[in-house]
PDB file of C-alpha atoms in Angstrom:
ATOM      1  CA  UNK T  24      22.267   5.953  -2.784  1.00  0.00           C
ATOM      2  CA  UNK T  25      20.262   2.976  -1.384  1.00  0.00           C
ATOM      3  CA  UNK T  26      18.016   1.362  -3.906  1.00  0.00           C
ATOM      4  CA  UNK T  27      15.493  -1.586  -3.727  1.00  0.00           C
ATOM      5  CA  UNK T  28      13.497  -3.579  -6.631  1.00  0.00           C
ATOM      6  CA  UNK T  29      10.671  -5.615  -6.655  1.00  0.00           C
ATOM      7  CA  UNK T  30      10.274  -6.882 -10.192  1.00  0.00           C
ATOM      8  CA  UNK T  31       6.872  -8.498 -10.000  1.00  0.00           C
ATOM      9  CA  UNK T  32       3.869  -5.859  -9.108  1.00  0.00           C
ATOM     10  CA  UNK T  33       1.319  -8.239  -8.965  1.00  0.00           C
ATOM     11  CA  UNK T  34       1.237 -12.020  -8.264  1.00  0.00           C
ATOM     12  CA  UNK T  35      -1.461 -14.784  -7.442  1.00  0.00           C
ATOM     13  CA  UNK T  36      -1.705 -17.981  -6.577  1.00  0.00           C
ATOM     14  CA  UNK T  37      -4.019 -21.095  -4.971  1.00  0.00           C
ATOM     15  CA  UNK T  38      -4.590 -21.164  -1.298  1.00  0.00           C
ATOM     16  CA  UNK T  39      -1.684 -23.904   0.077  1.00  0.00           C
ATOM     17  CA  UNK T  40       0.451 -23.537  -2.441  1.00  0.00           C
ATOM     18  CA  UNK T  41       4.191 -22.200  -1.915  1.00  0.00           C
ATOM     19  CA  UNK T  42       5.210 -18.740  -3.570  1.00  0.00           C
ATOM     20  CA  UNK T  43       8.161 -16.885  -3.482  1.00  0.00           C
ATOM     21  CA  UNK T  44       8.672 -13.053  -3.789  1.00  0.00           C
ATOM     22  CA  UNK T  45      11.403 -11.380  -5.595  1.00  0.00           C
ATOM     23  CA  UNK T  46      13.744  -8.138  -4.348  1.00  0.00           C
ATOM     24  CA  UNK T  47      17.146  -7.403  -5.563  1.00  0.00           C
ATOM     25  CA  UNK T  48      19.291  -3.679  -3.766  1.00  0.00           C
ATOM     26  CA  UNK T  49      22.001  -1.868  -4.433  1.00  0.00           C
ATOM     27  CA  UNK T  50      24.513  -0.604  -1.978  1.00  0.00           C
ATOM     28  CA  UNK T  51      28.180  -0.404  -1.218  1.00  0.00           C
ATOM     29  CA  UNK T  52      27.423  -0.749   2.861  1.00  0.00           C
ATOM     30  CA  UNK T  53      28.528  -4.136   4.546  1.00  0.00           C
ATOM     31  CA  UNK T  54      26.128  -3.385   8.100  1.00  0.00           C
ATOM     32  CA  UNK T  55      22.511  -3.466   7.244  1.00  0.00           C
ATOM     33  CA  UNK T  56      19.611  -5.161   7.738  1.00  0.00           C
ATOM     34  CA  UNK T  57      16.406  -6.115   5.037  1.00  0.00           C
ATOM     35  CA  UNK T  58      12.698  -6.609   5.644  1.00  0.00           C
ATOM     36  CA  UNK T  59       9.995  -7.742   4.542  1.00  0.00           C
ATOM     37  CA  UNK T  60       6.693  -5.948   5.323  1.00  0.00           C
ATOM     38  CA  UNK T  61       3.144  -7.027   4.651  1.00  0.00           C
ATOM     39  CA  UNK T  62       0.075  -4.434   3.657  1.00  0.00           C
ATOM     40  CA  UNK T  63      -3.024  -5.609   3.858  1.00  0.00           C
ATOM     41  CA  UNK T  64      -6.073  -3.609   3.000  1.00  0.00           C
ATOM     42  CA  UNK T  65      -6.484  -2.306   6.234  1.00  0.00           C
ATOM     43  CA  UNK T  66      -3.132  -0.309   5.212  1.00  0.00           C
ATOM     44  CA  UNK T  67      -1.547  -1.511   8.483  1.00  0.00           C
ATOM     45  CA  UNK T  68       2.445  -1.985   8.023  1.00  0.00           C
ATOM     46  CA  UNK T  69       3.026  -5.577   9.662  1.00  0.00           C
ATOM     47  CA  UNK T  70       7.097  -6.867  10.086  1.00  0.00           C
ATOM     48  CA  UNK T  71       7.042 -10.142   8.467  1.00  0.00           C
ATOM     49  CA  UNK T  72      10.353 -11.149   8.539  1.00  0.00           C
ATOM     50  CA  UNK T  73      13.976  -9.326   8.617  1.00  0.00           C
ATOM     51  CA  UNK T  74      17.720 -10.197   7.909  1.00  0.00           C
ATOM     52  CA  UNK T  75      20.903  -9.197   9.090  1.00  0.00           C
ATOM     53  CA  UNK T  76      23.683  -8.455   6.859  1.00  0.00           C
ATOM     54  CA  UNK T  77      26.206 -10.840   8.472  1.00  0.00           C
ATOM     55  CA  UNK T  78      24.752 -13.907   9.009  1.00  0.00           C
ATOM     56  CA  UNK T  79      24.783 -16.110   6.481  1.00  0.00           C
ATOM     57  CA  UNK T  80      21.630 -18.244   8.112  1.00  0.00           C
ATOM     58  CA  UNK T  81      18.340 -17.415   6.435  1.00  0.00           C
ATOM     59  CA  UNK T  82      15.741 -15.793   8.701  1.00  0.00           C
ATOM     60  CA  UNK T  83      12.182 -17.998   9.044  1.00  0.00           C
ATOM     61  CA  UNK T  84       9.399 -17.137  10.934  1.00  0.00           C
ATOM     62  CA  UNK T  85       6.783 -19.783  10.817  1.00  0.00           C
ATOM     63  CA  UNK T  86       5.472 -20.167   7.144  1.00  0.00           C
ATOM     64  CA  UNK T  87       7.818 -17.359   6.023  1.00  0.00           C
ATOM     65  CA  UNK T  88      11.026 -17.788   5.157  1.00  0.00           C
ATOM     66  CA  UNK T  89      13.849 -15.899   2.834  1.00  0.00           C
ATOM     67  CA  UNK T  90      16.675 -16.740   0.635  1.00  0.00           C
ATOM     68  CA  UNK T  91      19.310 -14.301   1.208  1.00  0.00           C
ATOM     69  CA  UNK T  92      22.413 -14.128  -1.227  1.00  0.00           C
ATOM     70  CA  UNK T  93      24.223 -11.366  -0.020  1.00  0.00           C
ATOM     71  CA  UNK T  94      27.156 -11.450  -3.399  1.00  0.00           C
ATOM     72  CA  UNK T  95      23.623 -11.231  -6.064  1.00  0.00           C
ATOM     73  CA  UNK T  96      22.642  -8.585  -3.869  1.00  0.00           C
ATOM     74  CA  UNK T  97      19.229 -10.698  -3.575  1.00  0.00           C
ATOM     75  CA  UNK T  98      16.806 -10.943  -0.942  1.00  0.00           C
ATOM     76  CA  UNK T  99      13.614 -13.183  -2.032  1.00  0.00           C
ATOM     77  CA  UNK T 100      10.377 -13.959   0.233  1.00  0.00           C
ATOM     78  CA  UNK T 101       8.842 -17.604   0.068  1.00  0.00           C
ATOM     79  CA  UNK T 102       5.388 -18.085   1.498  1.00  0.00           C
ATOM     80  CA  UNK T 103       5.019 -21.810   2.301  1.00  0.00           C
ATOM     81  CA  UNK T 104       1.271 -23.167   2.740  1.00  0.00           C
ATOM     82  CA  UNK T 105      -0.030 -19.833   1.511  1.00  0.00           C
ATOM     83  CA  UNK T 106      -3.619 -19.087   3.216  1.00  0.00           C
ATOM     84  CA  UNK T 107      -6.186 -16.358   2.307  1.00  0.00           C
ATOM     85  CA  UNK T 108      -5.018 -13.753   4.811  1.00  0.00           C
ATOM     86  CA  UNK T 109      -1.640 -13.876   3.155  1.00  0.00           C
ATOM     87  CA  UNK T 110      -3.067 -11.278   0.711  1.00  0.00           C
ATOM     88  CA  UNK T 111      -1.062  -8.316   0.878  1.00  0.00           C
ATOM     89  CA  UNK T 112       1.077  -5.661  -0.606  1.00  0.00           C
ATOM     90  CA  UNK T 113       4.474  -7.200   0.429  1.00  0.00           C
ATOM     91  CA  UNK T 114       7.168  -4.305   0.660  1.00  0.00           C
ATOM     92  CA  UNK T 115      10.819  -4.932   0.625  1.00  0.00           C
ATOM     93  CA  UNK T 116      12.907  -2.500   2.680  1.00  0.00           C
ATOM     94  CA  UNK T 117      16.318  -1.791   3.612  1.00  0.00           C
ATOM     95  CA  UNK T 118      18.318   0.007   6.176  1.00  0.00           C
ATOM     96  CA  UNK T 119      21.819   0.440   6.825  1.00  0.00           C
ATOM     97  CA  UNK T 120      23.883   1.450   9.960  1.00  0.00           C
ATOM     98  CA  UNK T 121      24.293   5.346  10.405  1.00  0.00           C
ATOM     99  CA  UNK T 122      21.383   5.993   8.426  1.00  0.00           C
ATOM    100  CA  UNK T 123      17.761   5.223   9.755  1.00  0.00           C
ATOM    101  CA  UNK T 124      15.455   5.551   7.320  1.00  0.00           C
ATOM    102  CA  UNK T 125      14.084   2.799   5.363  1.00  0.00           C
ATOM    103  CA  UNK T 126      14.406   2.229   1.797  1.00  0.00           C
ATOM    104  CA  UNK T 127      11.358   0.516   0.050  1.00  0.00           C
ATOM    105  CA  UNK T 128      10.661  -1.082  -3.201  1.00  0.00           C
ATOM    106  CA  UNK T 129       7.298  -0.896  -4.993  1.00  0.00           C
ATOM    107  CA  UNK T 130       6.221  -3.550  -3.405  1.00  0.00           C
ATOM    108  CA  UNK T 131       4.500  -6.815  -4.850  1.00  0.00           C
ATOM    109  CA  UNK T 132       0.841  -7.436  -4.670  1.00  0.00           C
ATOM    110  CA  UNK T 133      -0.221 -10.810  -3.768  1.00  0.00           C
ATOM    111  CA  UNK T 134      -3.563 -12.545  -4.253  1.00  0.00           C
ATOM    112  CA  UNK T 135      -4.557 -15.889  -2.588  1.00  0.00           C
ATOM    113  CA  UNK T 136      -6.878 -17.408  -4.507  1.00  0.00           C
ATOM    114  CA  UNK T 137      -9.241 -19.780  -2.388  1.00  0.00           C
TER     115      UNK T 137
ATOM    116  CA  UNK W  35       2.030  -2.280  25.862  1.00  0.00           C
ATOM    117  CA  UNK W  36       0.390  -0.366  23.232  1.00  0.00           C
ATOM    118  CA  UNK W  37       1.678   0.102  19.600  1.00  0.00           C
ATOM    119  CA  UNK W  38       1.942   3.275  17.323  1.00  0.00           C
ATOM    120  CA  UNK W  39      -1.211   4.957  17.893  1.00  0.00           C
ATOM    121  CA  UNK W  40      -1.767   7.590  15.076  1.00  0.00           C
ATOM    122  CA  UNK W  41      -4.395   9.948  14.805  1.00  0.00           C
ATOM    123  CA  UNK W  42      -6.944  10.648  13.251  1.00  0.00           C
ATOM    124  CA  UNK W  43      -7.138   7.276  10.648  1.00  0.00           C
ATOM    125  CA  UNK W  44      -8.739   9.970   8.028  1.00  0.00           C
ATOM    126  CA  UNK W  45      -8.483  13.603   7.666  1.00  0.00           C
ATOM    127  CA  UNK W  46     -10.059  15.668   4.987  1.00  0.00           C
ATOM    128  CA  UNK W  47      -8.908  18.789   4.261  1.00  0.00           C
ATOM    129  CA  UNK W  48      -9.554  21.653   1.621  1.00  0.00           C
ATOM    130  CA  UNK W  49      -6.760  23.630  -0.131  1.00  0.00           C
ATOM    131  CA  UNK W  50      -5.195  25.804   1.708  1.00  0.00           C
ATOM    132  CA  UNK W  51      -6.004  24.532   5.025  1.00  0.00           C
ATOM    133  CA  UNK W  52      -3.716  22.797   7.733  1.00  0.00           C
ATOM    134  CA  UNK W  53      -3.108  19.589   8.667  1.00  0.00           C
ATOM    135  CA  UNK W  54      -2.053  17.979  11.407  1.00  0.00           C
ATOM    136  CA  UNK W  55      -1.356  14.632  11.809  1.00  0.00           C
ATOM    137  CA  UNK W  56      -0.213  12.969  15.378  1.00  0.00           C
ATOM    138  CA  UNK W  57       1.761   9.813  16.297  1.00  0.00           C
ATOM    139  CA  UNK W  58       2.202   8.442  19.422  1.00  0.00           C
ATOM    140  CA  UNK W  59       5.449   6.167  19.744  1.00  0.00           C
ATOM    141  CA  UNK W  60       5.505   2.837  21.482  1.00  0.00           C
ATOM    142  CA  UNK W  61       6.267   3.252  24.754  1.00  0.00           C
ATOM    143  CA  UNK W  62       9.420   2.736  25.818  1.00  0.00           C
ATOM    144  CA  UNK W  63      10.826   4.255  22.201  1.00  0.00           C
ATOM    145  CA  UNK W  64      12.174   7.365  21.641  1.00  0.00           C
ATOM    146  CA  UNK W  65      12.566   7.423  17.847  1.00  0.00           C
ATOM    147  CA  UNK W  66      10.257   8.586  15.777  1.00  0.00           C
ATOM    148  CA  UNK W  67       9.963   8.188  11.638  1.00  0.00           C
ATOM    149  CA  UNK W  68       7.489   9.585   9.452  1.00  0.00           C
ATOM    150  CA  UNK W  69       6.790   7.928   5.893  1.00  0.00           C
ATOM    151  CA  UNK W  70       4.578   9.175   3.130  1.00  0.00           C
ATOM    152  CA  UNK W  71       3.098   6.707   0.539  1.00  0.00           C
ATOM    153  CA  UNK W  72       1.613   7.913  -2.547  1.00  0.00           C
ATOM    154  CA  UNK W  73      -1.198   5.794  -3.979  1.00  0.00           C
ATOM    155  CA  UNK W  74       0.632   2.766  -5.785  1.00  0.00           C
ATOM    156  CA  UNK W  75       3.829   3.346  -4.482  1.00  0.00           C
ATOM    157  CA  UNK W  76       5.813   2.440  -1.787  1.00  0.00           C
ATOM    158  CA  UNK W  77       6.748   4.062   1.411  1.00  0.00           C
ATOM    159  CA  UNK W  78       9.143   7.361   1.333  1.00  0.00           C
ATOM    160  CA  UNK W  79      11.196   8.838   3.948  1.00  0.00           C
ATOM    161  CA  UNK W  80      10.741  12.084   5.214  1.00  0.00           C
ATOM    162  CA  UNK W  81      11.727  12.878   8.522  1.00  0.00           C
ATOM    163  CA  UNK W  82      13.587  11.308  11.578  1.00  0.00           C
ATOM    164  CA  UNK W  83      13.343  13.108  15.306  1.00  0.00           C
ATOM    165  CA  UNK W  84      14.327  12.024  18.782  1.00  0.00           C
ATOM    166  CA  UNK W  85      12.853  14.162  21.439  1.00  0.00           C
ATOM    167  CA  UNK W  86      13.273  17.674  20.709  1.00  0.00           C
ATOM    168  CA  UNK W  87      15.491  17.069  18.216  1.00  0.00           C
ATOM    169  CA  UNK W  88      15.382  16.624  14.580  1.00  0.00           C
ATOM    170  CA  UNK W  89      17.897  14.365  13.308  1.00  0.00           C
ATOM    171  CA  UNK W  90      17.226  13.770   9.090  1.00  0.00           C
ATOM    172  CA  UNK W  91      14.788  16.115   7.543  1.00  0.00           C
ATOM    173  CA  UNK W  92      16.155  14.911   3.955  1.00  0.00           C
ATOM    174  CA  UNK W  93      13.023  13.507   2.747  1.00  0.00           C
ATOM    175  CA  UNK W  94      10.929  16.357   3.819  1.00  0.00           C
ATOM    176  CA  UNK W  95       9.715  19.240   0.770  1.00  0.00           C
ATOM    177  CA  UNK W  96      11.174  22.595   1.797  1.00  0.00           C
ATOM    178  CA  UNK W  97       8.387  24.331   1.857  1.00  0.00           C
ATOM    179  CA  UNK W  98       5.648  24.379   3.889  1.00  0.00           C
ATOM    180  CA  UNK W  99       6.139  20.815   5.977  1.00  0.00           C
ATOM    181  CA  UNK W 100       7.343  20.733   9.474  1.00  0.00           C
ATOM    182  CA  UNK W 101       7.320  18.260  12.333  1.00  0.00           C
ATOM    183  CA  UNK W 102       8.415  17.821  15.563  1.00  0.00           C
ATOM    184  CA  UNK W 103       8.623  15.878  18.758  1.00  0.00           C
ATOM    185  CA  UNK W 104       8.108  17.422  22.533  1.00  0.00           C
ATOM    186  CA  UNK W 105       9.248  16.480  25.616  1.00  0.00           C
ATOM    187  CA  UNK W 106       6.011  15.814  26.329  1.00  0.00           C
ATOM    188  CA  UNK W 107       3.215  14.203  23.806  1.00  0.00           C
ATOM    189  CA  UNK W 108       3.127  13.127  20.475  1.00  0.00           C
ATOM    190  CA  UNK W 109       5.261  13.762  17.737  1.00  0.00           C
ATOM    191  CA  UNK W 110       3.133  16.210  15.152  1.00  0.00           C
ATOM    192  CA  UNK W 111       3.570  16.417  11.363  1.00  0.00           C
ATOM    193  CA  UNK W 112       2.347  20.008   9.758  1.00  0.00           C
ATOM    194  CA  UNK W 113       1.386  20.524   6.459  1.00  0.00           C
ATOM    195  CA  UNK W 114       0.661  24.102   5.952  1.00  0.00           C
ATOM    196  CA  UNK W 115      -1.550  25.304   3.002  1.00  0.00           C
ATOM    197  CA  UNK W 116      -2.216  21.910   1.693  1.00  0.00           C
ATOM    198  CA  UNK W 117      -2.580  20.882  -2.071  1.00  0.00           C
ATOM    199  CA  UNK W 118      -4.225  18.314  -3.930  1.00  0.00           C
ATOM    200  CA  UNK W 119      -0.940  16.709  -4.749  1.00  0.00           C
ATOM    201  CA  UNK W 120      -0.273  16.480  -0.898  1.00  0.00           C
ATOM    202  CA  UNK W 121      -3.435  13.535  -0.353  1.00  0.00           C
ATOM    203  CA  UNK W 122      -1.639  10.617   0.718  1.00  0.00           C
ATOM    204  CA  UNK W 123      -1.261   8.169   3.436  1.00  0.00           C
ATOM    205  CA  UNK W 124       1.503   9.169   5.798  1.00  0.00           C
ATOM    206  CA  UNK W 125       3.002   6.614   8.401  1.00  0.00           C
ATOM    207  CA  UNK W 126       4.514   7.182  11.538  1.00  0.00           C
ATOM    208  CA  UNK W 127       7.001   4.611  12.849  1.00  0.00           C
ATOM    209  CA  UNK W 128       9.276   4.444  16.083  1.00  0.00           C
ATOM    210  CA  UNK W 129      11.970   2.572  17.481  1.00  0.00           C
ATOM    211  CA  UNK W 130      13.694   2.191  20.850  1.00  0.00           C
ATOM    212  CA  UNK W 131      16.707   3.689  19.553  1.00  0.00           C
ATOM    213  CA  UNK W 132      18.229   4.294  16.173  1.00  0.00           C
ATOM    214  CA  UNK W 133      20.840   2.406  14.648  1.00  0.00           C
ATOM    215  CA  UNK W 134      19.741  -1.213  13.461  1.00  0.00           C
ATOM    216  CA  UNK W 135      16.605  -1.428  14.914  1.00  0.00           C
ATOM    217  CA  UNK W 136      13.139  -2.777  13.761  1.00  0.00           C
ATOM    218  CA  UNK W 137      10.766   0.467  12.983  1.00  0.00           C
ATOM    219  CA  UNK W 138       7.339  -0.224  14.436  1.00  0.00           C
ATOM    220  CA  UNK W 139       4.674   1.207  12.422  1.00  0.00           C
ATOM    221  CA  UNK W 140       1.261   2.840  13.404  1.00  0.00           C
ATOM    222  CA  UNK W 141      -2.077   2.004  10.635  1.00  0.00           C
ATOM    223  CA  UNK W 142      -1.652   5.648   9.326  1.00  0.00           C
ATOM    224  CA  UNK W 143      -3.171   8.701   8.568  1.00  0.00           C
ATOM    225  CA  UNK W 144      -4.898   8.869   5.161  1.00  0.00           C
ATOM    226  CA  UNK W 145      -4.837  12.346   3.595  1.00  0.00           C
ATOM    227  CA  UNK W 146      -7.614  13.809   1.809  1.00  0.00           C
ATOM    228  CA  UNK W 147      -7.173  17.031  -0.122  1.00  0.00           C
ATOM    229  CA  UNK W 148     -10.397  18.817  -1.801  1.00  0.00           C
TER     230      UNK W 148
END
């Protein structure tokens, strides 16, 4: 079985400031992808960012960005120039070929603080 | 093009009664996911249809949970008899097909039991 960890439950810190958000998983599958997904109190499930298995290249979007070491089995979230509508639940998530259902962590709840 | 349009947002319900919950895919995608997330916790699988067709009911309880998805309209999630312990939020997500493929989500149905 699939399994996903987000060590930190909560996390803050000042508006413009860079913070990165933890996941490790466990699986013996070599074709899957990982996301990131954002919360926010509206409850909403937004994509922030995802990564394929294969390629080596980190995935960035914009201000979001991930470092991806496929051998630790790690999959971290950095948040560069971190503005007040970054606060969020932040779910990790992963899914594997031949089985479509996402796996999720705990998620990670991050404050911005202005 | 419209996203995952679930409905309603709320629903309160007493024990014992039914609930229904509906979730219209993107268009375009003929996957559909549901998710249920407990308060404080992350998102859990429960069911995965294509049209007319259930494909993974593994995360779904045995008893008295159901869902399905038409031909025509919305997929519908049943909870029959409903329990305290059932009040949740429950996500629907869909996808154009299955496989590796980003899961859109819908803002959810929040679940009220009495």
């Amino acid at each position: 079985a699939q399994t996903v960890t987000q060590s930190q439950p909560e996390m803050s810190v000042q508006e413009a400031e860079t913070v990165t958000l933890s996941c490790t998983y466990d699986t013996s599958e070599n074709n899957y992808y990982l996301f990131w997904y954002k919360q926010p109190p509206s409850r909403q499930m937004i994509l922030v960012i995802r990564q394929e298995a294969y390629k080596q290249q980190n995935a960035t979007e914009n201000r979001f960005s991930v470092n991806f070491q496929k051998a630790a089995k790690s999959f971290s979230l950095k948040i560069s120039d971190s503005q007040l509508g970054d606060t969020a639940m932040y779910f990790c998530a992963f899914l594997y070929f031949g089985n479509e259902k996402l796996t999720f962590g705990t998620g990670t709840r991050l404050t911005i603080i202005p | 093009n419209a996203g995952v349009m679930q409905n309603p947002r709320h629903l309160v319900r007493r024990r014992g009664q039914e609930a229904r919950l509906r979730c219209s895919p993107m268009k375009g995608h003929s996957h559909v996911y549901w998710y249920r997330q407990l308060p404080e916790e992350g998102l859990k699988f429960m069911v995965y249809l294509q049209k007319e067709n259930i494909i993974d009911e593994s995360g779904m309880p045995k008893e008295r949970f159901s869902a399905e998805f038409p031909k025509e309209g919305p997929s519908i999630l049943r909870i029959q008899q409903v329990v305290r312990g059932d009040s949740a939020a429950y996500f629907c997500a869909s996808s154009p097909s299955g496989g590796l493929n980003i899961q859109y989500f819908g803002a959810g149905t929040r679940l009220s039991v009495l």
